[in-house]
Amino acid sequence: MSYWSAVYFLMVTMSTVGYGDITCETSIGRVFQLMFLGVGLALFASVLPEILELIGAQSKWAGTYHGAKGKRHIVVCGHITYESVLHFLKDFLHEDREDVDVEVVFLHRSEPDLEFEGLLKRQHTRVKYFQGSLMNAMDLERAKVHDADACLVLANKYCPDPDAEDAANIMRVISMKNYCEESRIIIQLMQYHNKAYLLNIPSWDWKQGDDVICLAELKLGFIAQSCLAPGFSTMMANLFAMRSFITSPDMAAWQNDYLQGTGCEMYTETLSPSFSGMTFSQASELCFVKLKLLLLAIEVKPIDGGDTKISINPQSSKMPANTVGFFIAQSAEEVKRAWFYCKACHEDVKDENLIKKCKCKHLMTFRKGVRAIQLVGKTMANKTGATPATPFSAALSKPLLNIKNSVMAKEENGSKPVMNGRPTNKPADQQKNGKMEVGIADDQAKDFDFAKTEMKYDSTGMFHWTPARSIEDCILDRNQAAMTVLNGHVVVCLFADPDSPLIGLRNLVMPLRASNFHYHELKHVVIVGAVDYLRREWKTLQNLPKISVLNGSPLSRADLRAVNVNLCDMCVILSAKVPSNDDPTLADKEAILASLNIKAMTFGDIITNIESMGDSKDALNNMGDTTVKRPGPIYGTNVPMITELVNDSNVQFLDQDDDDDPDTELYLTQPFACGTAFAVSVLDSLMSTTYFNQNALTLIRSLITGGATPELEIILAEGAGLRGGYSTPDTLSHRDRCRVGQISLSDGPLATFGEGRKYQDLFVASLRNYGMLCIGLYRLRDAALTTVDATSKRYVITNPPFDFGLLPTDQVYVLLPFERKQSRFSFSETEV
């Protein structure tokens, strides 16, 4: 027998096939065959599990991404679960987005569960999933991070330790930047103070499109704006989320009005040359009346060739050619009207749907030039590894808003005295011709001694500032609070344990201390909660004026009565407690109980006469303007309130008389539509919005935070809090920016519009006469009511149609220019 025949015989024998073409003929050969067969089977059985394990170890999620040539893709990582991916894809792949030809690649350490796998199979043409770690360069190579259009890092909003979650996500950013410095990264962070660590990454570059969505900053900023204009948080949340609305005759009228507003989103488009030379007010009026678009802001390019800035409702400035506008509209297709509009061809067109691309020779030349500039910009960006200048690239020493120096036009042109290289004011210099010379603000000149208090704003001029105060100086007990007349203030009901994670109350108070408010307009903030927790937060609050603390419980009716919760402009209910792992749905139990407790309270006519507070010696002795007071409601259901929720499903417990189904999406529920509930989940859509439109987040942040700038963030990153600054023409000019407001149609010159007039009449008259840009309505749910009654629920209508009928009980959301005081309503109305 040959050697290979022997090998063939042994393999056939050991595999128990036994063809029989070769057999053992001797007894010794047969004994050997039996021994060989037994040992072979034993060895095979012992290694079989290892073989199967090696075969099974090759996961189907361990492949490499191979994208089609010329097709973009993004990499999404961080907190990847079925719920987070479902919400992300629902917004990212929304049908209203124009030309979404982007593949989504998920990279995560664990395999998807069955439910998650089913979602991936349904979206298999546009979604890929790979198992791997972002800390491993090989896995980053498999996901083609270096070729990705952007990398998005999702945070776990319900984690027990927000700082640890942020640290993990920042490490992921470091790993990706270490692998590819040019990667554009958009990251979600839980805590505001952790943004500082991103600045330590050498390749982190705002100009390159890198950005951070701080959930605490935006969440509390939205709530702060609702303190100024109730329901504004709902309006803004609906604007940056992609939603389709379907009205139905079976629905209540208020639901149809609300749903129509939820279909509005924020878009950008270059304005046609017909807008060149117009003021913003003229352009906004033309867009609304003629094009049926709401122009909210424009992108301004400085004359000196610096970086572009976003200007919201600017006053008295002409728009140059190629200006980019920010619009509120139902779809991207509608916004193209601003690009196609030609005065020569479309001036007589009545139907806005007929405003399409014309054959005007001059306009065609302009369009070709603009598109060529845009293409050149993109080409240069690809060559240099940077994107064209955007608002993100604003110099760190300049605010993002377009600000003018008109404030100082009223100041004396002469130079100010200088001490140690800084402008100062001396008592001897303050008197001139028997009149005080004002260096800070007219409304503050009578209230302050300039010799003792020179700095009224922070070093950037964007926020009111006061020298640091000890928390002991601001703590009230129940008796002190009860003896103090509080009216028109903000009550913050805070649930927190001494060791609870910090939520960053600074982000709630700072928008209420923006410098575009006069000092007497600032609403006093009274925090009701555990002082042991507030001591940890205080170092970020100590330089903000008009804050007091009541060491008590938000569930105590005695404490709530002591701070006059029935007379407040807004009651904010927050919780800093960590959700329990046993039952996360109970995370909102304190907030819900506090909300129901206040609604169940009754108030008598406790305050009939508002006494002067000049002699008050407690921590609230300086309340500013106390001349205008209003009577408080009798029932707790009338108290204006906004409650922060962790779990969306718990919104059903806030309002006992609604009929919302537990599975109803948050934005469709009555409390959210009325602006009385807010959940951090609504911020999920900002990841997609920021990716598709870099400027949108800058615009939202400018509106919500009160004017935070990169310069300010660098200062806060030092951990020492706000720094005071001397009032100079440059810093004072920063006050000249618009702010959110709410105007009633029940009285004043605007009351005539509530008597059967149309929304377009109000829009045009407000813009022409007062420079106010109307963006929505806050309407009583029961339209049959003819009087303004706080007990009646209101709902938000975003950007109503031009022919929308107005009611006397309506309240209007407006963007107010700076220095528009109450006297603006004394003007006579201009006919439209």
Short mmCIF file of N, CA and C in Angstrom, two decimals, residues 617-715:
data_model
loop_
_atom_site.label_atom_id
_atom_site.label_comp_id
_atom_site.label_asym_id
_atom_site.label_seq_id
_atom_site.Cartn_x
_atom_site.Cartn_y
_atom_site.Cartn_z
N LYS A 617 -35.62 95.22 54.89
CA LYS A 617 -34.22 94.96 55.25
C LYS A 617 -33.77 93.55 54.89
N ASP A 618 -34.68 92.76 54.28
CA ASP A 618 -34.29 91.39 54.00
C ASP A 618 -33.58 91.29 52.66
N ALA A 619 -33.37 90.04 52.23
CA ALA A 619 -32.58 89.82 51.03
C ALA A 619 -33.31 90.26 49.77
N LEU A 620 -34.60 90.57 49.86
CA LEU A 620 -35.35 90.95 48.68
C LEU A 620 -35.66 92.44 48.65
N ASN A 621 -34.83 93.24 49.33
CA ASN A 621 -35.18 94.65 49.45
C ASN A 621 -35.04 95.41 48.15
N ASN A 622 -34.36 94.86 47.18
CA ASN A 622 -34.20 95.57 45.91
C ASN A 622 -34.92 94.80 44.82
N MET A 623 -36.18 95.09 44.64
CA MET A 623 -36.98 94.37 43.66
C MET A 623 -37.10 95.14 42.35
N GLY A 624 -36.48 96.28 42.25
CA GLY A 624 -36.59 97.05 41.02
C GLY A 624 -37.89 97.82 40.97
N ASP A 625 -38.55 97.78 39.81
CA ASP A 625 -39.77 98.55 39.60
C ASP A 625 -40.95 97.84 40.25
N THR A 626 -41.55 98.42 41.26
CA THR A 626 -42.68 97.80 41.95
C THR A 626 -43.95 98.63 41.78
N THR A 627 -43.95 99.50 40.79
CA THR A 627 -45.11 100.37 40.63
C THR A 627 -46.27 99.67 39.92
N VAL A 628 -45.96 98.68 39.12
CA VAL A 628 -47.01 97.99 38.38
C VAL A 628 -47.23 96.62 39.00
N LYS A 629 -48.34 96.41 39.63
CA LYS A 629 -48.65 95.14 40.25
C LYS A 629 -50.00 94.64 39.75
N ARG A 630 -50.20 93.35 39.84
CA ARG A 630 -51.46 92.79 39.38
C ARG A 630 -52.01 91.89 40.46
N PRO A 631 -53.32 91.75 40.53
CA PRO A 631 -53.91 90.84 41.50
C PRO A 631 -53.61 89.40 41.12
N GLY A 632 -53.50 88.55 42.11
CA GLY A 632 -53.19 87.15 41.86
C GLY A 632 -54.43 86.32 41.68
N PRO A 633 -54.30 85.14 41.10
CA PRO A 633 -55.44 84.25 40.92
C PRO A 633 -55.89 83.66 42.26
N ILE A 634 -57.10 83.19 42.30
CA ILE A 634 -57.67 82.62 43.51
C ILE A 634 -57.38 81.13 43.58
N TYR A 635 -57.35 80.47 42.43
CA TYR A 635 -57.17 79.02 42.40
C TYR A 635 -55.79 78.67 41.86
N GLY A 636 -55.23 77.57 42.38
CA GLY A 636 -53.90 77.15 41.95
C GLY A 636 -53.83 76.75 40.50
N THR A 637 -54.96 76.36 39.92
CA THR A 637 -54.95 75.99 38.50
C THR A 637 -54.64 77.19 37.62
N ASN A 638 -54.77 78.40 38.19
CA ASN A 638 -54.50 79.61 37.42
C ASN A 638 -53.04 80.00 37.43
N VAL A 639 -52.24 79.40 38.29
CA VAL A 639 -50.83 79.78 38.41
C VAL A 639 -50.07 79.35 37.16
N PRO A 640 -49.41 80.28 36.46
CA PRO A 640 -48.61 79.88 35.29
C PRO A 640 -47.48 78.96 35.72
N MET A 641 -47.34 77.85 35.03
CA MET A 641 -46.44 76.81 35.51
C MET A 641 -45.83 76.07 34.33
N ILE A 642 -44.58 75.64 34.48
CA ILE A 642 -43.95 74.74 33.50
C ILE A 642 -43.18 73.69 34.28
N THR A 643 -43.41 72.43 33.93
CA THR A 643 -42.84 71.30 34.65
C THR A 643 -41.88 70.54 33.74
N GLU A 644 -40.68 70.30 34.24
CA GLU A 644 -39.72 69.51 33.48
C GLU A 644 -39.92 68.03 33.80
N LEU A 645 -40.02 67.22 32.74
CA LEU A 645 -40.22 65.78 32.89
C LEU A 645 -39.01 65.02 32.35
N VAL A 646 -38.74 63.90 32.98
CA VAL A 646 -37.68 63.01 32.50
C VAL A 646 -38.24 62.03 31.48
N ASN A 647 -39.38 61.42 31.81
CA ASN A 647 -40.03 60.46 30.91
C ASN A 647 -41.24 61.10 30.24
N ASP A 648 -41.27 61.03 28.92
CA ASP A 648 -42.36 61.64 28.17
C ASP A 648 -43.73 61.09 28.56
N SER A 649 -43.79 59.80 28.85
CA SER A 649 -45.08 59.16 29.13
C SER A 649 -45.76 59.71 30.37
N ASN A 650 -44.98 60.33 31.25
CA ASN A 650 -45.55 60.85 32.49
C ASN A 650 -46.33 62.14 32.29
N VAL A 651 -46.34 62.66 31.08
CA VAL A 651 -47.08 63.89 30.83
C VAL A 651 -48.57 63.70 31.04
N GLN A 652 -49.03 62.47 30.93
CA GLN A 652 -50.47 62.19 31.11
C GLN A 652 -50.95 62.47 32.53
N PHE A 653 -50.02 62.51 33.49
CA PHE A 653 -50.42 62.71 34.89
C PHE A 653 -50.46 64.19 35.28
N LEU A 654 -49.97 65.07 34.41
CA LEU A 654 -49.92 66.48 34.77
C LEU A 654 -51.28 67.14 34.69
N ASP A 655 -52.09 66.71 33.76
CA ASP A 655 -53.39 67.35 33.54
C ASP A 655 -54.46 66.28 33.63
N GLN A 656 -55.26 66.36 34.67
CA GLN A 656 -56.23 65.30 34.92
C GLN A 656 -57.46 65.40 34.02
N ASP A 657 -57.69 66.55 33.41
CA ASP A 657 -58.91 66.68 32.61
C ASP A 657 -58.66 66.53 31.11
N ASP A 658 -57.42 66.14 30.72
CA ASP A 658 -57.21 65.90 29.30
C ASP A 658 -57.45 64.42 29.01
N ASP A 659 -57.52 64.12 27.72
CA ASP A 659 -57.80 62.74 27.32
C ASP A 659 -56.67 62.18 26.47
N ASP A 660 -55.43 62.59 26.77
CA ASP A 660 -54.28 62.10 26.02
C ASP A 660 -54.05 60.63 26.30
N ASP A 661 -53.81 59.88 25.23
CA ASP A 661 -53.50 58.46 25.37
C ASP A 661 -52.07 58.31 25.86
N PRO A 662 -51.78 57.31 26.73
CA PRO A 662 -50.41 57.14 27.25
C PRO A 662 -49.35 56.97 26.16
N ASP A 663 -49.76 56.45 24.98
CA ASP A 663 -48.80 56.24 23.90
C ASP A 663 -48.69 57.43 22.96
N THR A 664 -49.38 58.51 23.25
CA THR A 664 -49.33 59.69 22.40
C THR A 664 -47.95 60.34 22.47
N GLU A 665 -47.44 60.77 21.31
CA GLU A 665 -46.15 61.46 21.30
C GLU A 665 -46.25 62.75 22.10
N LEU A 666 -45.13 63.12 22.71
CA LEU A 666 -45.14 64.27 23.62
C LEU A 666 -45.67 65.52 22.95
N TYR A 667 -45.25 65.80 21.73
CA TYR A 667 -45.63 67.07 21.11
C TYR A 667 -47.13 67.13 20.78
N LEU A 668 -47.80 65.99 20.81
CA LEU A 668 -49.24 65.96 20.53
C LEU A 668 -50.07 66.05 21.81
N THR A 669 -49.45 66.04 22.95
CA THR A 669 -50.21 66.06 24.20
C THR A 669 -50.62 67.48 24.55
N GLN A 670 -51.68 67.58 25.34
CA GLN A 670 -52.22 68.89 25.69
C GLN A 670 -51.26 69.72 26.54
N PRO A 671 -50.63 69.17 27.58
CA PRO A 671 -49.71 69.99 28.37
C PRO A 671 -48.56 70.57 27.55
N PHE A 672 -48.03 69.80 26.61
CA PHE A 672 -46.94 70.32 25.79
C PHE A 672 -47.45 71.38 24.82
N ALA A 673 -48.62 71.15 24.22
CA ALA A 673 -49.19 72.14 23.30
C ALA A 673 -49.50 73.44 24.02
N CYS A 674 -49.80 73.36 25.30
CA CYS A 674 -50.11 74.55 26.09
C CYS A 674 -48.86 75.19 26.70
N GLY A 675 -47.72 74.54 26.56
CA GLY A 675 -46.48 75.10 27.07
C GLY A 675 -46.28 74.90 28.55
N THR A 676 -47.01 73.97 29.18
CA THR A 676 -46.87 73.74 30.62
C THR A 676 -46.00 72.54 30.95
N ALA A 677 -45.50 71.84 29.94
CA ALA A 677 -44.62 70.69 30.17
C ALA A 677 -43.47 70.75 29.18
N PHE A 678 -42.30 70.30 29.64
CA PHE A 678 -41.12 70.26 28.77
C PHE A 678 -40.28 69.06 29.15
N ALA A 679 -39.79 68.35 28.16
CA ALA A 679 -38.94 67.18 28.39
C ALA A 679 -37.68 67.30 27.54
N VAL A 680 -36.59 66.79 28.07
CA VAL A 680 -35.31 66.91 27.39
C VAL A 680 -35.30 66.14 26.07
N SER A 681 -36.22 65.20 25.90
CA SER A 681 -36.24 64.39 24.67
C SER A 681 -36.53 65.23 23.44
N VAL A 682 -37.17 66.38 23.61
CA VAL A 682 -37.48 67.20 22.44
C VAL A 682 -36.21 67.76 21.80
N LEU A 683 -35.09 67.73 22.54
CA LEU A 683 -33.84 68.25 22.01
C LEU A 683 -33.12 67.24 21.12
N ASP A 684 -33.64 66.01 21.03
CA ASP A 684 -32.99 65.01 20.19
C ASP A 684 -32.89 65.46 18.73
N SER A 685 -33.91 66.19 18.29
CA SER A 685 -33.94 66.61 16.89
C SER A 685 -32.83 67.59 16.55
N LEU A 686 -32.22 68.20 17.56
CA LEU A 686 -31.18 69.18 17.28
C LEU A 686 -29.93 68.55 16.64
N MET A 687 -29.71 67.27 16.87
CA MET A 687 -28.56 66.62 16.24
C MET A 687 -28.70 66.64 14.73
N SER A 688 -29.86 66.27 14.22
CA SER A 688 -30.10 66.28 12.78
C SER A 688 -30.12 67.70 12.25
N THR A 689 -30.77 68.60 12.99
CA THR A 689 -30.86 69.99 12.56
C THR A 689 -29.47 70.61 12.42
N THR A 690 -28.59 70.34 13.38
CA THR A 690 -27.24 70.90 13.35
C THR A 690 -26.43 70.33 12.19
N TYR A 691 -26.62 69.05 11.89
CA TYR A 691 -25.88 68.44 10.79
C TYR A 691 -26.28 69.07 9.46
N PHE A 692 -27.57 69.22 9.23
CA PHE A 692 -28.03 69.74 7.94
C PHE A 692 -27.88 71.25 7.83
N ASN A 693 -27.89 71.96 8.95
CA ASN A 693 -27.81 73.42 8.92
C ASN A 693 -26.98 73.88 10.11
N GLN A 694 -25.71 74.16 9.88
CA GLN A 694 -24.81 74.55 10.97
C GLN A 694 -25.28 75.82 11.66
N ASN A 695 -25.88 76.74 10.89
CA ASN A 695 -26.27 78.03 11.44
C ASN A 695 -27.49 77.94 12.34
N ALA A 696 -28.29 76.88 12.19
CA ALA A 696 -29.54 76.79 12.94
C ALA A 696 -29.28 76.74 14.44
N LEU A 697 -28.27 75.97 14.85
CA LEU A 697 -27.98 75.86 16.28
C LEU A 697 -27.49 77.20 16.83
N THR A 698 -26.73 77.93 16.03
CA THR A 698 -26.27 79.25 16.47
C THR A 698 -27.45 80.18 16.67
N LEU A 699 -28.41 80.14 15.75
CA LEU A 699 -29.60 80.98 15.87
C LEU A 699 -30.42 80.61 17.09
N ILE A 700 -30.63 79.32 17.29
CA ILE A 700 -31.41 78.84 18.44
C ILE A 700 -30.70 79.22 19.74
N ARG A 701 -29.39 79.02 19.78
CA ARG A 701 -28.64 79.34 21.00
C ARG A 701 -28.69 80.84 21.29
N SER A 702 -28.66 81.66 20.24
CA SER A 702 -28.73 83.11 20.45
C SER A 702 -30.08 83.52 21.03
N LEU A 703 -31.15 82.89 20.55
CA LEU A 703 -32.48 83.21 21.05
C LEU A 703 -32.70 82.69 22.46
N ILE A 704 -32.17 81.51 22.75
CA ILE A 704 -32.51 80.82 23.99
C ILE A 704 -31.61 81.24 25.15
N THR A 705 -30.33 81.38 24.90
CA THR A 705 -29.40 81.62 26.01
C THR A 705 -29.28 83.08 26.40
N GLY A 706 -29.89 83.98 25.63
CA GLY A 706 -29.80 85.38 25.96
C GLY A 706 -28.57 86.06 25.38
N GLY A 707 -27.77 85.32 24.61
CA GLY A 707 -26.62 85.94 23.96
C GLY A 707 -25.28 85.38 24.36
N ALA A 708 -25.19 84.09 24.70
CA ALA A 708 -23.90 83.49 25.05
C ALA A 708 -22.98 83.50 23.83
N THR A 709 -21.72 83.78 24.04
CA THR A 709 -20.74 83.87 22.96
C THR A 709 -19.57 82.93 23.25
N PRO A 710 -18.76 82.59 22.22
CA PRO A 710 -17.56 81.79 22.48
C PRO A 710 -16.62 82.44 23.48
N GLU A 711 -16.54 83.77 23.45
CA GLU A 711 -15.70 84.48 24.42
C GLU A 711 -16.18 84.21 25.83
N LEU A 712 -17.49 84.25 26.03
CA LEU A 712 -18.05 84.01 27.36
C LEU A 712 -17.81 82.57 27.80
N GLU A 713 -17.91 81.63 26.86
CA GLU A 713 -17.69 80.23 27.21
C GLU A 713 -16.26 79.98 27.65
N ILE A 714 -15.32 80.69 27.06
CA ILE A 714 -13.92 80.55 27.48
C ILE A 714 -13.75 81.09 28.89
N ILE A 715 -14.43 82.20 29.18
CA ILE A 715 -14.36 82.76 30.54
C ILE A 715 -14.97 81.80 31.55
#
